[in-house]
GROMACS .gro file of C-alpha atoms in nm:
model
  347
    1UNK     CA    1 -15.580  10.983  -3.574
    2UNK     CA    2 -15.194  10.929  -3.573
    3UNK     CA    3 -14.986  11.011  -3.301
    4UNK     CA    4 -14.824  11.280  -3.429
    5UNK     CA    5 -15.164  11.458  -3.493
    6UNK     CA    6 -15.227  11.434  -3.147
    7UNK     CA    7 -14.892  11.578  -3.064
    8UNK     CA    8 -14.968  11.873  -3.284
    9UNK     CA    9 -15.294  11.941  -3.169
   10UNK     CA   10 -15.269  11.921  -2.787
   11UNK     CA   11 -14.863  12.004  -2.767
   12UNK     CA   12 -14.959  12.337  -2.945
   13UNK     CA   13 -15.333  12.353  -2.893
   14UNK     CA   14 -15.237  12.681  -2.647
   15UNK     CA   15 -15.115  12.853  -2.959
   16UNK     CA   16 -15.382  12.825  -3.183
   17UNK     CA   17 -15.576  13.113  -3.213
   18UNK     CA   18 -15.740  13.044  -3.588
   19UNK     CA   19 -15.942  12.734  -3.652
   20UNK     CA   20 -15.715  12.449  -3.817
   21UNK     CA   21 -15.684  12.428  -4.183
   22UNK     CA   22 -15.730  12.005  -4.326
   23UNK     CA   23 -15.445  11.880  -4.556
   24UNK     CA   24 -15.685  11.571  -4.534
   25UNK     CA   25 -15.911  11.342  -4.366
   26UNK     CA   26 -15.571  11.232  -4.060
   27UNK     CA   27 -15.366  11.539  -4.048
   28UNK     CA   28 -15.454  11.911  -3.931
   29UNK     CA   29 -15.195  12.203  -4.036
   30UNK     CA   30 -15.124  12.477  -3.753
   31UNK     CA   31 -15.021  12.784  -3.833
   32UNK     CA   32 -14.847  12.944  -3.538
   33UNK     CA   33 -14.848  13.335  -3.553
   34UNK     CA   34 -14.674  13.625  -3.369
   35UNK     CA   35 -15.046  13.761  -3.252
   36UNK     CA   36 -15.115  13.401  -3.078
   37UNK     CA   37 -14.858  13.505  -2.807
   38UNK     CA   38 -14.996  13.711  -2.616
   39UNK     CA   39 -14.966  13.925  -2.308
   40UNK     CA   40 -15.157  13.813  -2.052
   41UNK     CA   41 -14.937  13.485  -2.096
   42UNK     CA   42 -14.639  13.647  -2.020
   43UNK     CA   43 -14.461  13.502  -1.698
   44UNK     CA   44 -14.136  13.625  -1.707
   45UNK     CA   45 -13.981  13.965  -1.969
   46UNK     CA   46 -13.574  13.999  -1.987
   47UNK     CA   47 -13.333  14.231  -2.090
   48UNK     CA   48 -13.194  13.983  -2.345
   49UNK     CA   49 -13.254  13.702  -2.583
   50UNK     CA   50 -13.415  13.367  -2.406
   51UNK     CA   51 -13.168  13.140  -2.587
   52UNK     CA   52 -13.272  12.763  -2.293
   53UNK     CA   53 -13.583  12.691  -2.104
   54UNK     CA   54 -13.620  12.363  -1.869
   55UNK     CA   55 -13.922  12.302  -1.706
   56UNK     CA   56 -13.784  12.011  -1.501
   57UNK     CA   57 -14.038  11.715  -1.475
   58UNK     CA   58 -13.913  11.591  -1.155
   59UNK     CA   59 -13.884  11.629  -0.812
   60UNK     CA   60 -13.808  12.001  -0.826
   61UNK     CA   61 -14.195  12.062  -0.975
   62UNK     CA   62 -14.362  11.818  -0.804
   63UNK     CA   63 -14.338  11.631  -0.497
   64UNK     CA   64 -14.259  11.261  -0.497
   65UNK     CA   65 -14.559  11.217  -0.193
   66UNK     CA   66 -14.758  11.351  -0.437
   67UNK     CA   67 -15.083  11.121  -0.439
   68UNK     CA   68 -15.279  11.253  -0.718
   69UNK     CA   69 -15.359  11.091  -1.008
   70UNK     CA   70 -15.329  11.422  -1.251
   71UNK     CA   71 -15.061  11.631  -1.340
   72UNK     CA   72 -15.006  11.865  -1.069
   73UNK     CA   73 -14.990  12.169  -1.294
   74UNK     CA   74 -15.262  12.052  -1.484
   75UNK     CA   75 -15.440  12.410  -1.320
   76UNK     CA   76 -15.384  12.770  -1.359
   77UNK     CA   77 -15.303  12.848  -1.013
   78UNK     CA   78 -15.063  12.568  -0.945
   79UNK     CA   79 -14.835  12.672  -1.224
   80UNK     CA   80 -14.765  12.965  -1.029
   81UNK     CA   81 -14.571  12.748  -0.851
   82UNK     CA   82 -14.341  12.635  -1.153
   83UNK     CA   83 -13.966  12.650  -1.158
   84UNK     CA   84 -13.856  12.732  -1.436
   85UNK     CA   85 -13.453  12.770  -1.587
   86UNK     CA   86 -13.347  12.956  -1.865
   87UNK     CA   87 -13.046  13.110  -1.992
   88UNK     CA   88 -13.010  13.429  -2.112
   89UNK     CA   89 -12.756  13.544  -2.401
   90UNK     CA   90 -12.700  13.841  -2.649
   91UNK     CA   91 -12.624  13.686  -3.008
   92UNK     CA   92 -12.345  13.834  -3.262
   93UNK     CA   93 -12.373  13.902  -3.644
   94UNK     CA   94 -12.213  13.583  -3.670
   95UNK     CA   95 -12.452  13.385  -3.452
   96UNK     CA   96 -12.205  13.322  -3.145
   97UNK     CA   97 -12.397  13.393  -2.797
   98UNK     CA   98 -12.234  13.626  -2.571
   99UNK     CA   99 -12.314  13.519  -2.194
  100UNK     CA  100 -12.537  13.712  -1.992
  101UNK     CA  101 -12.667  13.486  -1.724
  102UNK     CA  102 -12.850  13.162  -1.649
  103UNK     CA  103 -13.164  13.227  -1.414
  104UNK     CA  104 -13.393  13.078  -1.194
  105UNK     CA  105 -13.776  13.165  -1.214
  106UNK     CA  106 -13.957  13.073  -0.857
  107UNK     CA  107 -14.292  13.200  -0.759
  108UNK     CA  108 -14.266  13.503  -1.015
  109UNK     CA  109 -13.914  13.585  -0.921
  110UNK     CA  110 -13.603  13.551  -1.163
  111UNK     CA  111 -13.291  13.499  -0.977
  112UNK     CA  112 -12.943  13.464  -1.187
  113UNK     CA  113 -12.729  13.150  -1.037
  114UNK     CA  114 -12.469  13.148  -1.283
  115UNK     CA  115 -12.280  13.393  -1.464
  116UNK     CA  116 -12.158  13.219  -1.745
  117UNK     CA  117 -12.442  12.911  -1.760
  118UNK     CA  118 -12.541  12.838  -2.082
  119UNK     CA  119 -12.749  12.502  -2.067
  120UNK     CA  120 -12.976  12.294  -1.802
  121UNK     CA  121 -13.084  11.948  -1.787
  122UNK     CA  122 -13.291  11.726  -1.579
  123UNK     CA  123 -13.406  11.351  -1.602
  124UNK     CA  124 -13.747  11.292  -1.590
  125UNK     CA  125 -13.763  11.114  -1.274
  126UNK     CA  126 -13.789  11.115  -0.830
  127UNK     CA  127 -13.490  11.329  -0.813
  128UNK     CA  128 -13.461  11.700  -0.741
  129UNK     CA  129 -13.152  11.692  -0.979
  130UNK     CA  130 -13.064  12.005  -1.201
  131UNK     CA  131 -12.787  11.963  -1.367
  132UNK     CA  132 -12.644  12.338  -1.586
  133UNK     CA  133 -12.364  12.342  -1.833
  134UNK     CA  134 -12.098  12.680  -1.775
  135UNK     CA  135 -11.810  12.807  -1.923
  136UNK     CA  136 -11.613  12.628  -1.651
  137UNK     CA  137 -11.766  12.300  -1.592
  138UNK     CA  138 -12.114  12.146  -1.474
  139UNK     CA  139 -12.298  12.286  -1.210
  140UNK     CA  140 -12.598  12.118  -0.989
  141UNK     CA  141 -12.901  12.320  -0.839
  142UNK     CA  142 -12.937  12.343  -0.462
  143UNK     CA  143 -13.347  12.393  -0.379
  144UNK     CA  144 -13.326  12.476  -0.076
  145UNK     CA  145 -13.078  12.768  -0.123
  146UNK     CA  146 -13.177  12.846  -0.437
  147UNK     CA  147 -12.791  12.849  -0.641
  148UNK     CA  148 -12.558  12.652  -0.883
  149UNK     CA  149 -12.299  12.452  -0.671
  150UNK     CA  150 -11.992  12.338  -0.877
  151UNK     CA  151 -12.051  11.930  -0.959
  152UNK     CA  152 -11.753  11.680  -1.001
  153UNK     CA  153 -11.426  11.758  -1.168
  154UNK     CA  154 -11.485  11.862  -1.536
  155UNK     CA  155 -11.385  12.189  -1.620
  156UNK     CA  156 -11.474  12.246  -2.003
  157UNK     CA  157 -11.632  12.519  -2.173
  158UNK     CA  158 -11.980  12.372  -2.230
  159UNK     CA  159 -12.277  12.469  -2.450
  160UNK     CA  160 -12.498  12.217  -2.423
  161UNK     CA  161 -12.575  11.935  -2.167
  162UNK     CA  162 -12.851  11.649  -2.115
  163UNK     CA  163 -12.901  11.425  -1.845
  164UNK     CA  164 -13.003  11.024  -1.897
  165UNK     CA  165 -13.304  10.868  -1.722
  166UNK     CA  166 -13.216  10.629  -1.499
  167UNK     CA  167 -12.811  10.665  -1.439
  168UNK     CA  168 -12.600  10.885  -1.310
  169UNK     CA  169 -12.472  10.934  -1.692
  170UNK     CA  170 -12.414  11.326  -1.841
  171UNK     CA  171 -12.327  11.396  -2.192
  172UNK     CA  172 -12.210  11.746  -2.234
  173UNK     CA  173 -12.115  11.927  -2.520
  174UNK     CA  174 -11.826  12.142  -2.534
  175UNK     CA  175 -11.761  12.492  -2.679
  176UNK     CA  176 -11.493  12.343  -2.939
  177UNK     CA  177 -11.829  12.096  -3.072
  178UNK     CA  178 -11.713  11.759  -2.937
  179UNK     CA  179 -11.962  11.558  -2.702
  180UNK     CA  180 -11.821  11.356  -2.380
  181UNK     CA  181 -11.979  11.121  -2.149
  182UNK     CA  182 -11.961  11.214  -1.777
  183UNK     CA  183 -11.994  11.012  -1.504
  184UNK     CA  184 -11.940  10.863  -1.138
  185UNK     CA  185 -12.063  11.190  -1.020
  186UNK     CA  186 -11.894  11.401  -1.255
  187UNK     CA  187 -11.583  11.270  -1.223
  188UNK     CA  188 -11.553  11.041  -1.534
  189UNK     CA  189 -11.525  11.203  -1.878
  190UNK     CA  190 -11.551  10.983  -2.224
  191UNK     CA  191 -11.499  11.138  -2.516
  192UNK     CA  192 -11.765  10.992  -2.824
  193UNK     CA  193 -11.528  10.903  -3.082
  194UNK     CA  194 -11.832  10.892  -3.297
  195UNK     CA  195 -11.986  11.231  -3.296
  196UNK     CA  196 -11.746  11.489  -3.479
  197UNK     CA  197 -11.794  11.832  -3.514
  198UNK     CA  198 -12.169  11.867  -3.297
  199UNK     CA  199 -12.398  12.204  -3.254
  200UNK     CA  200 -12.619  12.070  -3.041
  201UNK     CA  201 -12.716  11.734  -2.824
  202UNK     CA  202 -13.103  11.638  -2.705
  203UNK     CA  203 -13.126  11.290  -2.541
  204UNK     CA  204 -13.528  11.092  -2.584
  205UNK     CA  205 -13.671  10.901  -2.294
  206UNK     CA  206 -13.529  10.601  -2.396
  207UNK     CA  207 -13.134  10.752  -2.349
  208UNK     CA  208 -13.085  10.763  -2.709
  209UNK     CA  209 -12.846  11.067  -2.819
  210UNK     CA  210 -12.931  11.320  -3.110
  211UNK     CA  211 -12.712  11.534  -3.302
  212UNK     CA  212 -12.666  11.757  -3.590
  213UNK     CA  213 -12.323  11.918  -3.709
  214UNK     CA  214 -12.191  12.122  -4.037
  215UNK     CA  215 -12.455  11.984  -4.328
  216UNK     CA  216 -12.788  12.033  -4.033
  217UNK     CA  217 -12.894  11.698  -4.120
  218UNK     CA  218 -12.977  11.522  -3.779
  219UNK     CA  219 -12.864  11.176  -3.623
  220UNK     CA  220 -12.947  10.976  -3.350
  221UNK     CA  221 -12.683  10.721  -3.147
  222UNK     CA  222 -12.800  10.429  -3.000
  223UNK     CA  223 -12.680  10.083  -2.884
  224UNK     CA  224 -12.725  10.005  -3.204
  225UNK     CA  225 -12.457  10.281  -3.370
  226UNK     CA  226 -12.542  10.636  -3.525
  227UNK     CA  227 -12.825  10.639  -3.782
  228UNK     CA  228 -12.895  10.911  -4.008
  229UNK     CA  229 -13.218  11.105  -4.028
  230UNK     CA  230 -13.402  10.991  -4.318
  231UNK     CA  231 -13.766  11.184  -4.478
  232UNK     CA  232 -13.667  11.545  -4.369
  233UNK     CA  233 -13.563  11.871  -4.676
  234UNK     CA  234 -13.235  11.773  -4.824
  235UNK     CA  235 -13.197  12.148  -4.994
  236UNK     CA  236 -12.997  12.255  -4.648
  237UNK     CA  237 -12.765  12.500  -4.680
  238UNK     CA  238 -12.492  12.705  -4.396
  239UNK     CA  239 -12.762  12.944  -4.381
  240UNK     CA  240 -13.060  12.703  -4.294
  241UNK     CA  241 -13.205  12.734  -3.946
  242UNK     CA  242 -13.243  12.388  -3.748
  243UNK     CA  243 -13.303  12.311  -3.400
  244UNK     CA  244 -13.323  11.998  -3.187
  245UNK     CA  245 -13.614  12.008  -2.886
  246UNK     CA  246 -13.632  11.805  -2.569
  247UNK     CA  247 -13.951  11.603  -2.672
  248UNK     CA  248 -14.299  11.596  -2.501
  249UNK     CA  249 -14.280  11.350  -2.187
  250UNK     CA  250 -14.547  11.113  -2.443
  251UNK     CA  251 -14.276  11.086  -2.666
  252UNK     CA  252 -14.040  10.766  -2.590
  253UNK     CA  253 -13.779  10.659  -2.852
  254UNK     CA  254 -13.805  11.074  -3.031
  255UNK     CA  255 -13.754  11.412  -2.987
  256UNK     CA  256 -13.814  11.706  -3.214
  257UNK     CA  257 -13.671  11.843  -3.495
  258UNK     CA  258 -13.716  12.199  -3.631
  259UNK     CA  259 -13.575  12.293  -3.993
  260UNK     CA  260 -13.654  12.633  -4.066
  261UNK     CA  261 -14.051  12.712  -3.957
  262UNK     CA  262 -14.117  12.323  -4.009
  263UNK     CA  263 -14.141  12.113  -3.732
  264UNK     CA  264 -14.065  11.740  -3.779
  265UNK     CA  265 -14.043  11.443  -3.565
  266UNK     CA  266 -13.719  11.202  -3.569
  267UNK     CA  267 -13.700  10.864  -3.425
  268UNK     CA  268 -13.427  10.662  -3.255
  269UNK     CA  269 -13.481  10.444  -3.545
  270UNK     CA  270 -13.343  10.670  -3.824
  271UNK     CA  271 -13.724  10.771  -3.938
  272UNK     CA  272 -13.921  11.129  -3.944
  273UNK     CA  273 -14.283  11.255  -4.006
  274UNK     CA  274 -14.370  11.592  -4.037
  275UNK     CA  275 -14.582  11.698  -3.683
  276UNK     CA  276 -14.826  11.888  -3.813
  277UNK     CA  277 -14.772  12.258  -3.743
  278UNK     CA  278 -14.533  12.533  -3.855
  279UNK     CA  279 -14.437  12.882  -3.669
  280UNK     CA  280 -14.460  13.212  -3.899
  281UNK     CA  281 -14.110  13.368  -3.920
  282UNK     CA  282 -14.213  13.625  -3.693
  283UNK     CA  283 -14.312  13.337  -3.419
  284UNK     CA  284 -14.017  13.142  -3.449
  285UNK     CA  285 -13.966  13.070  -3.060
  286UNK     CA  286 -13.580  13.179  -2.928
  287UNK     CA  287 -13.648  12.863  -2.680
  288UNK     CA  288 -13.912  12.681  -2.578
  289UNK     CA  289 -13.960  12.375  -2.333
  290UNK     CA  290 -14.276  12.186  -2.421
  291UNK     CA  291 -14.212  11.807  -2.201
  292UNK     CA  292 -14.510  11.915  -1.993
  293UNK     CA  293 -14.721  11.901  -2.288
  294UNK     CA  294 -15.033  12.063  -2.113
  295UNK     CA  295 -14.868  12.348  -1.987
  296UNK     CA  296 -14.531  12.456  -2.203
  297UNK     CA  297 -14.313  12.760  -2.220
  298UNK     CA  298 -14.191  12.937  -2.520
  299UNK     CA  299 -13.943  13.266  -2.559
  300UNK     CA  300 -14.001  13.523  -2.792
  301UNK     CA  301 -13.866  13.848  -2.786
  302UNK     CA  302 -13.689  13.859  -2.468
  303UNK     CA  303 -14.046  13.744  -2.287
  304UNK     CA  304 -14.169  13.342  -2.167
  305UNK     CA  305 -14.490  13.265  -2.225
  306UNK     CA  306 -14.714  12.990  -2.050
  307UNK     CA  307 -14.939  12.779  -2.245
  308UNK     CA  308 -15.168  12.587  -2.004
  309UNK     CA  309 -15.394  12.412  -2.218
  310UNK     CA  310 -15.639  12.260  -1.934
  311UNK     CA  311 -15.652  12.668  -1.787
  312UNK     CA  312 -15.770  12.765  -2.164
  313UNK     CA  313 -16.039  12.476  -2.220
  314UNK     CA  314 -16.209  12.574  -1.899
  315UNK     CA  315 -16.130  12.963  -1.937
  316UNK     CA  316 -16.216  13.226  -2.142
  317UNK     CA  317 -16.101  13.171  -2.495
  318UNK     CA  318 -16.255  13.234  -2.840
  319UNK     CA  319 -16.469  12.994  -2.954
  320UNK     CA  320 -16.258  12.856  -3.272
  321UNK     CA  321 -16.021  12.792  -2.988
  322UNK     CA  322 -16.303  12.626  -2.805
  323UNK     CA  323 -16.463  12.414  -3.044
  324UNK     CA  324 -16.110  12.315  -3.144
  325UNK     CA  325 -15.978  12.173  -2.819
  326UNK     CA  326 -16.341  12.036  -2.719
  327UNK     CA  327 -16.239  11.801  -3.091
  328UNK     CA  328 -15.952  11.719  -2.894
  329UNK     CA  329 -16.102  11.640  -2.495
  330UNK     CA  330 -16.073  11.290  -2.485
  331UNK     CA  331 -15.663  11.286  -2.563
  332UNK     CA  332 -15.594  11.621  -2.334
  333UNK     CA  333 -15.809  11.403  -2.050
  334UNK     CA  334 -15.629  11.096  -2.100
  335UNK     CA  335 -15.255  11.267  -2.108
  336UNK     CA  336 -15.391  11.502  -1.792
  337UNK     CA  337 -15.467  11.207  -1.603
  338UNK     CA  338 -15.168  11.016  -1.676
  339UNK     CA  339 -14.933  11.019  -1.320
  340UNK     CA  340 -14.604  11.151  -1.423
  341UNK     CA  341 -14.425  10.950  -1.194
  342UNK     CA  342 -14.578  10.637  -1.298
  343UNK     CA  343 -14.501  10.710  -1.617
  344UNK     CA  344 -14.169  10.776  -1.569
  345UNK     CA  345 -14.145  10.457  -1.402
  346UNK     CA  346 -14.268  10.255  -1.710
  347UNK     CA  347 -13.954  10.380  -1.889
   0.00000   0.00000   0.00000
């Protein structure tokens, strides 16, 4: 089975509420529907669109003493215990968000840290570093108080910010579409010569940088210079719908790629294959965060949802559901008892 099957199947296994259709003997099709969301999943319901979710996989979700073996929130009752950020927006006729908060989700509670934070980012790593993106600069989270602290010099309007494994290195992308590099604790700022005219920025676990700008046709900017997206719908238009996604934390040199309902898979290395699956309109997520893989968060109409996929294969689920992720045991096992730290360590 490729990878990418297996990315399908146990990324969005939660989802599935209809047994799998075969395009052939490799590849299953999911359909993801509005009535697979449902309420009993619901962790957190605002008062306006979900436009960001991170589910930081670092020291903020899981302690670095941690001596277990398994993901920590491989359970029902330990995800609980999640912290969760998201940003919160109302969105014009012409598709320009209007601020209305970036919040804080801890033990059930949503908390709003930042007025005007639009983005978050974390490196998957030891650290307790959260790192948000405001109208007036970059902000870092303090745990123990639970707020945004102001972080460095910059002040730029920023929509969009990731954070690179390994460095002290921020990229940030500003409200007037141009991406810098920040650094030596936020006091550095490098503009990217190379990247004109950006809508949005998603780094991979190997630190390479991915963009799209006016035409929606992805790229990806390595040591190697920027490469363009080959294998995905050339028939874009201004209208067409794309989105880049922080990829699964079993996902090294690629991150995801959503054109319309269809979601595709780019590489560093200027390739794509489709993943697999493909939302309904009416399920098209508003966010999502899915780098935990077993247990992921979507937005849809003003509401998060959890996914925990170990909770549903030892819970009460209907029996397509069943049978389906039973087919798929041996890969949720292996990914469940993967150490997140030592993985994170092999990068």
């Amino acid at each position: 089975m490729k990878i990418l099957t297996s990315l399908a199947v146990i990324s969005l296994a939660g989802l599935v509420f209809s047994a799998p259709t075969n395009d052939d003997n490799d590849d299953k099709k999911l359909i993801i529907t509005k009535k697979m969301f449902k309420e009993e999943y619901v962790k957190y319901t605002g008062s306006h669109e979900i436009v960001s979710i991170l589910f930081p996989l670092n020291g903020v979700n899981l302690d670095e003493d941690d001596s277990s073996e398994s993901d920590s929130h491989s359970n029902e009752s330990d995800s609980d215990n999640n912290i969760l950020f998201f940003v919160e927006a109302d969105i014009g006729s012409d598709g320009k968000y209007v601020d209305q908060g970036l919040y804080v989700l801890k033990k059930g509670n949503a908390t709003k840290i930042l007025n005007h934070g639009r983005d978050a980012a974390a490196a998957s790593d030891n650290s307790t570093e959260v790192f948000f993106g405001a109208a007036d600069g970059i902000y870092t989270y303090n745990k123990e108080k639970n707020t945004a602290e102001k972080y460095g010099t910059i002040d730029d309007s920023i929509i969009g910010i990731v954070k690179e494994l390994g460095s002290d290195v921020i990229y940030i992308l500003t409200e007037n579409h141009e991406v810098y590099k920040v650094s030596n604790k936020g006091t550095n700022k490098e503009k990217l010569d190379d990247i004109v005219n950006a809508k949005q920025i998603v780094l991979d676990r190997s630190n390479n940088l991915y963009f799209y700008s006016d035409d929606k046709k992805p790229f990806s900017r390595t040591h190697d210079g920027i490469k363009k997206i080959e294998g995905l719908p050339e028939n874009l238009s201004s209208q067409s719908s794309v989105t880049l996604v922080k990829p699964p934390f079993i996902l090294e040199d690629g991150v995801v790629f959503v054109v319309e309902n269809n979601v595709y898979i780019i590489y560093a290395n200027g390739t794509s294959e489709e993943a697999g699956y493909e939302f309904k309109p009416t399920a098209m997520p508003s966010a999502c965060s899915i780098e935990g893989v077993l247990i992921q968060y979507y937005a849809l109409d003003k509401k998060i949802y959890e996914f925990n996929v170990v909770a549903m294969l030892i819970g009460e689920i209907v029996d397509e559901l069943k049978e389906f992720l039973n087919d798929m045991s041996e890969e949720i096992n292996s990914i469940s008892k993967q150490s997140r730290f030592s993985h994170h360590q092999k990068a």
